Amino acid sequence: MENIAGRKSALNWAVHLSVLALVALWVLPTFGLLVSSFRTGDQIAASGWWRALTTQEQQLSPIRVEGEEVERNGAYEIAGTLFPRARSTVSVWGTSSRAIDAYKAGETADLDDGETLTLEADGSYLLRSPVSLKDTRLPRIFATASQPPEFTLANYRTVLFGKSTGTSIGQAFLNTATVAIPATVIPILVAAFAAYALAWMSFPGRALLVAAIVGLLVVPLQLALIPLLQFHNWIGIGKGYLGIWLAHTGFGLPLAIYLLRNYMVGLPRDIIENARVDGASEFEIFVKIILPLSFPALASFAIFQFLWTWNDLLVALVFLGTGNDQLVLTGALVNLLGSRGGEWEILATSAFVSIAVPLAVFFAMQKYLVRGLLAGSVK
Amino acid sequence: MHPALQALLIIVLGVGGCVGYFWASNLVLDKVIFPARGDRAARNIARAGAVRPWLFLMPALVALALYLAYPVFATLWLSVTDQKQGGAFVGLDNYSQMLGEAKFWESMRNNLMWLVVVPAAATAFGLLVAQLTDRIWWGNIAKSLIFMPMAISFVGASVIWKLIYDTRPEGQAQIGILNALWLNFDGGIGSLLMLKLLPVLALAGFAALVAWVGWLFARPLAGGAPAERAAALVPLRLFVAAAALWLVWKSLAGIAGIVMASPPYGAPQTWLTLPYWNNFFLMAVLVWIQAGFAMVILSAALRAIPEETIEAAILDGANPFQIFFRIKVPQIMGTIVVVWTTITIVVLKVFDIVLAMTNGQWETQVLANYMFDKLFRAGDWGVGSAAAMAIMLLVTPILVWNVWNARKEMR
């Protein structure tokens, strides 16, 4: 027995360790992006995100001397610091991109026209000149410094409210919500009535209809793009929100009907028969009995549909315009990947803004999502 | 009008319209057309009962017909006409033009690779995690974390993985974790273990699994019990056996390739531009997303296995691996097939990942992105629709199988 117990515990350890490794493998990619979204562009470029918590020796992007000019002892001085907030330590520095390590910290550089520039290790500098420095181009400092770990929210400010990103992610966020919420709400009721008819009313052709809906579940929506765009142009709504709401409704219906029907079939027959005997109409049965009882299935579908419409790219590319007032988050991200592929602080932050809502929904309503998945596929 | 207001209005209108339609149509049916009064009350109630299902179904049926059924036929029609000739019928010209394009065959080849690798890898990872987390106390937390990528959009996932594959020129600090890891390999014993032995073992395992499945299908052909030699299944058995043989051959060739290859150690790689291999880097994204789905379904199936079968196996002295492969896996085979086909459908439609990461460059094109290129960049509706029909054709076997299963279940 001892032997068996010993083997078991070794195996147990192996199980714990492999699960830990797998979880790490699955979480690290997202975590890396999350960490990156709180780092400055310089930090991201200088070291991998896994070094974010260590002190970094890195070359800073050039900083131009600036500050109030003060006259002292016949000379004009400008004093300031490279690091208004963080406590970094300068090791070497220079005043031109060709000699970035010309001076050590604390040394004084002689510039043209009798100017001198001193940079201390703590980043404070002093520019001294015999003549006034007003309206002249002040020198730039190319410093290499070791920086303590630092995280910033500036990326989120830039991405959400700044105009410099070309496409405003904040606006795209609103656009996405505008697409996703009606496209989630509208199909539910339509599907619920149909599912009730398919589950609890008998009529010729019912089995055929259920089979047809199962078939439509897998029809690729790629086939629907051009014909539906033509149709929308023909009825005069063209590209726009109305079109995409209708499209998402149509595409979401098979899954909605399928999920809800499977759930409603499982409701106890007695309740419905009793209500019928008591003289309730089918409409009353549906509204007062079926709908409240089906809440878990309705919630499952709502989550599916919300995640799908929020995360969708293809339908939005085809049925929405490309203007700022109609660009959704996924579309904006693809544009950013094309135009600013190297600026990871913008990309990472934008990506996080776009996945924050689905992740919140996911963690809050995971129970219903799992239930829906199981009802939708284990057959 | 502001879009947000418009959205609010459409929600109110949509929901109100639905409720109004169902309420009013029921009212009209019961009070006006077939009133349950007078001498024909009984007949009227029966007639109203016959009509009512169609009232309930109508909005859904109209939407389904218009948004899913009609487009299939419209696309079929577009694929045999030419827009430039004013929509004239051109027969199979679009198809022959498509079949003549190298990009199309590249897409087909890549799609087939996706079809083999992604469902297999996602299902395998899902099964592995489902089994491992079954009995440990923090299993639910682990499952929740592995399930999480399901909520992330394909585009968001592409950004996440682009950071992993990021490349900086030699000499600069690598910020992509893959390159940072890669630079640790120098061709020594560690590299040999991780980059040669491990992949060879994985491929050999895959080949063995495929060979086993192929053998299961082919064995009855070689003369088994007569009950197993149903004539209808012979083509299917032949097809699976041939596919398995081809996959085994491919895996063996892959093993040979890995053994012979001399990777460029020490130099950062631009992973997404390495022809052939970049496909696998794109597939990793989808495997990462879909493994959670497979895990959730398979974990439920594993829990539903009757406890007695496992206890009996333990009493008979089976080790954990035997229990897993010979007791558990056969009992959840049906679920594995369902998961596999569901992921297959996702793979057939994969579009966002390729668009966001490479846009089909460097030989990574897939059918859905090829189709999108043709439809909306080249503006060639004929060939684009032909490509859409090709996707439909690949989906059809699964569609038929699903419908067949659903009908069987209804009876």
PDB file of N, CA, C and O in Angstrom, chain A residues 166-206:
ATOM      1  N   GLY A 166      -5.090  59.252 -34.456  1.00  0.00           N
ATOM      2  CA  GLY A 166      -5.670  59.122 -35.797  1.00  0.00           C
ATOM      3  C   GLY A 166      -7.113  58.699 -35.701  1.00  0.00           C
ATOM      4  O   GLY A 166      -8.025  59.424 -36.074  1.00  0.00           O
ATOM      5  N   THR A 167      -7.339  57.505 -35.171  1.00  0.00           N
ATOM      6  CA  THR A 167      -8.707  57.088 -34.923  1.00  0.00           C
ATOM      7  C   THR A 167      -8.888  57.065 -33.417  1.00  0.00           C
ATOM      8  O   THR A 167      -8.091  56.488 -32.704  1.00  0.00           O
ATOM      9  N   SER A 168      -9.916  57.688 -32.957  1.00  0.00           N
ATOM     10  CA  SER A 168     -10.117  57.733 -31.523  1.00  0.00           C
ATOM     11  C   SER A 168     -10.714  56.426 -31.039  1.00  0.00           C
ATOM     12  O   SER A 168     -11.796  56.017 -31.455  1.00  0.00           O
ATOM     13  N   ILE A 169      -9.987  55.772 -30.147  1.00  0.00           N
ATOM     14  CA  ILE A 169     -10.470  54.498 -29.616  1.00  0.00           C
ATOM     15  C   ILE A 169     -11.702  54.717 -28.748  1.00  0.00           C
ATOM     16  O   ILE A 169     -12.609  53.890 -28.711  1.00  0.00           O
ATOM     17  N   GLY A 170     -11.738  55.867 -28.073  1.00  0.00           N
ATOM     18  CA  GLY A 170     -12.907  56.161 -27.249  1.00  0.00           C
ATOM     19  C   GLY A 170     -14.175  56.177 -28.082  1.00  0.00           C
ATOM     20  O   GLY A 170     -15.198  55.593 -27.715  1.00  0.00           O
ATOM     21  N   GLN A 171     -14.095  56.824 -29.239  1.00  0.00           N
ATOM     22  CA  GLN A 171     -15.254  56.870 -30.133  1.00  0.00           C
ATOM     23  C   GLN A 171     -15.590  55.465 -30.637  1.00  0.00           C
ATOM     24  O   GLN A 171     -16.757  55.066 -30.677  1.00  0.00           O
ATOM     25  N   ALA A 172     -14.537  54.716 -31.001  1.00  0.00           N
ATOM     26  CA  ALA A 172     -14.758  53.350 -31.505  1.00  0.00           C
ATOM     27  C   ALA A 172     -15.439  52.489 -30.443  1.00  0.00           C
ATOM     28  O   ALA A 172     -16.271  51.643 -30.758  1.00  0.00           O
ATOM     29  N   PHE A 173     -15.071  52.735 -29.202  1.00  0.00           N
ATOM     30  CA  PHE A 173     -15.686  51.996 -28.096  1.00  0.00           C
ATOM     31  C   PHE A 173     -17.196  52.232 -28.072  1.00  0.00           C
ATOM     32  O   PHE A 173     -17.991  51.289 -28.009  1.00  0.00           O
ATOM     33  N   LEU A 174     -17.592  53.505 -28.198  1.00  0.00           N
ATOM     34  CA  LEU A 174     -19.021  53.830 -28.220  1.00  0.00           C
ATOM     35  C   LEU A 174     -19.695  53.197 -29.434  1.00  0.00           C
ATOM     36  O   LEU A 174     -20.799  52.661 -29.342  1.00  0.00           O
ATOM     37  N   ASN A 175     -19.010  53.255 -30.579  1.00  0.00           N
ATOM     38  CA  ASN A 175     -19.586  52.662 -31.791  1.00  0.00           C
ATOM     39  C   ASN A 175     -19.838  51.171 -31.599  1.00  0.00           C
ATOM     40  O   ASN A 175     -20.874  50.646 -31.999  1.00  0.00           O
ATOM     41  N   THR A 176     -18.842  50.499 -30.988  1.00  0.00           N
ATOM     42  CA  THR A 176     -18.991  49.060 -30.790  1.00  0.00           C
ATOM     43  C   THR A 176     -20.178  48.761 -29.896  1.00  0.00           C
ATOM     44  O   THR A 176     -20.966  47.852 -30.172  1.00  0.00           O
ATOM     45  N   ALA A 177     -20.314  49.553 -28.819  1.00  0.00           N
ATOM     46  CA  ALA A 177     -21.454  49.345 -27.931  1.00  0.00           C
ATOM     47  C   ALA A 177     -22.759  49.590 -28.688  1.00  0.00           C
ATOM     48  O   ALA A 177     -23.740  48.859 -28.510  1.00  0.00           O
ATOM     49  N   THR A 178     -22.752  50.596 -29.553  1.00  0.00           N
ATOM     50  CA  THR A 178     -23.946  50.896 -30.341  1.00  0.00           C
ATOM     51  C   THR A 178     -24.315  49.727 -31.243  1.00  0.00           C
ATOM     52  O   THR A 178     -25.482  49.445 -31.470  1.00  0.00           O
ATOM     53  N   VAL A 179     -23.314  49.038 -31.763  1.00  0.00           N
ATOM     54  CA  VAL A 179     -23.597  47.868 -32.600  1.00  0.00           C
ATOM     55  C   VAL A 179     -24.078  46.704 -31.732  1.00  0.00           C
ATOM     56  O   VAL A 179     -25.082  46.054 -32.029  1.00  0.00           O
ATOM     57  N   ALA A 180     -23.344  46.458 -30.646  1.00  0.00           N
ATOM     58  CA  ALA A 180     -23.519  45.177 -29.951  1.00  0.00           C
ATOM     59  C   ALA A 180     -24.808  45.099 -29.143  1.00  0.00           C
ATOM     60  O   ALA A 180     -25.438  44.049 -29.107  1.00  0.00           O
ATOM     61  N   ILE A 181     -25.215  46.190 -28.500  1.00  0.00           N
ATOM     62  CA  ILE A 181     -26.339  46.066 -27.567  1.00  0.00           C
ATOM     63  C   ILE A 181     -27.665  45.788 -28.282  1.00  0.00           C
ATOM     64  O   ILE A 181     -28.328  44.793 -27.978  1.00  0.00           O
ATOM     65  N   PRO A 182     -28.060  46.593 -29.285  1.00  0.00           N
ATOM     66  CA  PRO A 182     -29.303  46.225 -29.981  1.00  0.00           C
ATOM     67  C   PRO A 182     -29.199  44.868 -30.665  1.00  0.00           C
ATOM     68  O   PRO A 182     -30.155  44.090 -30.653  1.00  0.00           O
ATOM     69  N   ALA A 183     -28.027  44.559 -31.226  1.00  0.00           N
ATOM     70  CA  ALA A 183     -27.867  43.283 -31.928  1.00  0.00           C
ATOM     71  C   ALA A 183     -27.957  42.103 -30.967  1.00  0.00           C
ATOM     72  O   ALA A 183     -28.139  40.971 -31.393  1.00  0.00           O
ATOM     73  N   THR A 184     -27.804  42.367 -29.671  1.00  0.00           N
ATOM     74  CA  THR A 184     -27.982  41.300 -28.685  1.00  0.00           C
ATOM     75  C   THR A 184     -29.433  41.198 -28.230  1.00  0.00           C
ATOM     76  O   THR A 184     -29.966  40.108 -28.066  1.00  0.00           O
ATOM     77  N   VAL A 185     -30.061  42.354 -28.055  1.00  0.00           N
ATOM     78  CA  VAL A 185     -31.406  42.362 -27.464  1.00  0.00           C
ATOM     79  C   VAL A 185     -32.455  41.894 -28.459  1.00  0.00           C
ATOM     80  O   VAL A 185     -33.335  41.088 -28.123  1.00  0.00           O
ATOM     81  N   ILE A 186     -32.384  42.389 -29.688  1.00  0.00           N
ATOM     82  CA  ILE A 186     -33.480  42.159 -30.632  1.00  0.00           C
ATOM     83  C   ILE A 186     -33.711  40.679 -30.961  1.00  0.00           C
ATOM     84  O   ILE A 186     -34.855  40.224 -30.956  1.00  0.00           O
ATOM     85  N   PRO A 187     -32.665  39.896 -31.257  1.00  0.00           N
ATOM     86  CA  PRO A 187     -32.954  38.514 -31.667  1.00  0.00           C
ATOM     87  C   PRO A 187     -33.588  37.668 -30.567  1.00  0.00           C
ATOM     88  O   PRO A 187     -34.244  36.684 -30.874  1.00  0.00           O
ATOM     89  N   ILE A 188     -33.396  38.059 -29.297  1.00  0.00           N
ATOM     90  CA  ILE A 188     -33.806  37.165 -28.214  1.00  0.00           C
ATOM     91  C   ILE A 188     -35.299  36.861 -28.272  1.00  0.00           C
ATOM     92  O   ILE A 188     -35.714  35.699 -28.255  1.00  0.00           O
ATOM     93  N   LEU A 189     -36.108  37.918 -28.399  1.00  0.00           N
ATOM     94  CA  LEU A 189     -37.553  37.719 -28.327  1.00  0.00           C
ATOM     95  C   LEU A 189     -38.053  36.970 -29.561  1.00  0.00           C
ATOM     96  O   LEU A 189     -38.867  36.047 -29.460  1.00  0.00           O
ATOM     97  N   VAL A 190     -37.538  37.381 -30.725  1.00  0.00           N
ATOM     98  CA  VAL A 190     -37.924  36.714 -31.971  1.00  0.00           C
ATOM     99  C   VAL A 190     -37.643  35.224 -31.866  1.00  0.00           C
ATOM    100  O   VAL A 190     -38.482  34.373 -32.196  1.00  0.00           O
ATOM    101  N   ALA A 191     -36.424  34.915 -31.367  1.00  0.00           N
ATOM    102  CA  ALA A 191     -36.025  33.517 -31.280  1.00  0.00           C
ATOM    103  C   ALA A 191     -36.844  32.777 -30.233  1.00  0.00           C
ATOM    104  O   ALA A 191     -37.197  31.611 -30.420  1.00  0.00           O
ATOM    105  N   ALA A 192     -37.176  33.463 -29.132  1.00  0.00           N
ATOM    106  CA  ALA A 192     -37.888  32.778 -28.048  1.00  0.00           C
ATOM    107  C   ALA A 192     -39.258  32.304 -28.509  1.00  0.00           C
ATOM    108  O   ALA A 192     -39.653  31.168 -28.241  1.00  0.00           O
ATOM    109  N   PHE A 193     -39.992  33.159 -29.234  1.00  0.00           N
ATOM    110  CA  PHE A 193     -41.298  32.744 -29.723  1.00  0.00           C
ATOM    111  C   PHE A 193     -41.172  31.558 -30.680  1.00  0.00           C
ATOM    112  O   PHE A 193     -41.911  30.572 -30.577  1.00  0.00           O
ATOM    113  N   ALA A 194     -40.211  31.657 -31.594  1.00  0.00           N
ATOM    114  CA  ALA A 194     -40.035  30.568 -32.560  1.00  0.00           C
ATOM    115  C   ALA A 194     -39.650  29.281 -31.841  1.00  0.00           C
ATOM    116  O   ALA A 194     -40.156  28.196 -32.155  1.00  0.00           O
ATOM    117  N   ALA A 195     -38.769  29.409 -30.844  1.00  0.00           N
ATOM    118  CA  ALA A 195     -38.322  28.212 -30.135  1.00  0.00           C
ATOM    119  C   ALA A 195     -39.479  27.560 -29.394  1.00  0.00           C
ATOM    120  O   ALA A 195     -39.597  26.333 -29.364  1.00  0.00           O
ATOM    121  N   TYR A 196     -40.368  28.386 -28.835  1.00  0.00           N
ATOM    122  CA  TYR A 196     -41.522  27.820 -28.139  1.00  0.00           C
ATOM    123  C   TYR A 196     -42.402  27.048 -29.117  1.00  0.00           C
ATOM    124  O   TYR A 196     -42.847  25.928 -28.817  1.00  0.00           O
ATOM    125  N   ALA A 197     -42.646  27.643 -30.268  1.00  0.00           N
ATOM    126  CA  ALA A 197     -43.473  26.953 -31.266  1.00  0.00           C
ATOM    127  C   ALA A 197     -42.836  25.620 -31.650  1.00  0.00           C
ATOM    128  O   ALA A 197     -43.516  24.598 -31.768  1.00  0.00           O
ATOM    129  N   LEU A 198     -41.499  25.624 -31.813  1.00  0.00           N
ATOM    130  CA  LEU A 198     -40.824  24.404 -32.237  1.00  0.00           C
ATOM    131  C   LEU A 198     -40.761  23.371 -31.115  1.00  0.00           C
ATOM    132  O   LEU A 198     -40.656  22.174 -31.373  1.00  0.00           O
ATOM    133  N   ALA A 199     -40.833  23.835 -29.882  1.00  0.00           N
ATOM    134  CA  ALA A 199     -40.702  22.886 -28.779  1.00  0.00           C
ATOM    135  C   ALA A 199     -42.041  22.338 -28.316  1.00  0.00           C
ATOM    136  O   ALA A 199     -42.149  21.155 -28.025  1.00  0.00           O
ATOM    137  N   TRP A 200     -43.063  23.188 -28.239  1.00  0.00           N
ATOM    138  CA  TRP A 200     -44.283  22.777 -27.555  1.00  0.00           C
ATOM    139  C   TRP A 200     -45.555  22.847 -28.377  1.00  0.00           C
ATOM    140  O   TRP A 200     -46.628  22.584 -27.863  1.00  0.00           O
ATOM    141  N   MET A 201     -45.511  23.270 -29.617  1.00  0.00           N
ATOM    142  CA  MET A 201     -46.725  23.261 -30.427  1.00  0.00           C
ATOM    143  C   MET A 201     -46.529  22.220 -31.511  1.00  0.00           C
ATOM    144  O   MET A 201     -45.453  22.090 -32.061  1.00  0.00           O
ATOM    145  N   SER A 202     -47.576  21.457 -31.797  1.00  0.00           N
ATOM    146  CA  SER A 202     -47.392  20.449 -32.839  1.00  0.00           C
ATOM    147  C   SER A 202     -48.047  20.935 -34.126  1.00  0.00           C
ATOM    148  O   SER A 202     -49.160  21.455 -34.114  1.00  0.00           O
ATOM    149  N   PHE A 203     -47.316  20.821 -35.188  1.00  0.00           N
ATOM    150  CA  PHE A 203     -47.835  21.221 -36.495  1.00  0.00           C
ATOM    151  C   PHE A 203     -47.028  20.478 -37.541  1.00  0.00           C
ATOM    152  O   PHE A 203     -45.900  20.036 -37.260  1.00  0.00           O
ATOM    153  N   PRO A 204     -47.587  20.304 -38.726  1.00  0.00           N
ATOM    154  CA  PRO A 204     -46.855  19.555 -39.748  1.00  0.00           C
ATOM    155  C   PRO A 204     -45.595  20.307 -40.168  1.00  0.00           C
ATOM    156  O   PRO A 204     -45.605  21.531 -40.275  1.00  0.00           O
ATOM    157  N   GLY A 205     -44.511  19.566 -40.359  1.00  0.00           N
ATOM    158  CA  GLY A 205     -43.278  20.190 -40.841  1.00  0.00           C
ATOM    159  C   GLY A 205     -42.359  20.651 -39.714  1.00  0.00           C
ATOM    160  O   GLY A 205     -41.333  21.262 -39.976  1.00  0.00           O
ATOM    161  N   ARG A 206     -42.719  20.365 -38.461  1.00  0.00           N
ATOM    162  CA  ARG A 206     -41.901  20.845 -37.356  1.00  0.00           C
ATOM    163  C   ARG A 206     -40.508  20.222 -37.381  1.00  0.00           C
ATOM    164  O   ARG A 206     -39.500  20.917 -37.267  1.00  0.00           O
TER     165      ARG A 206
END
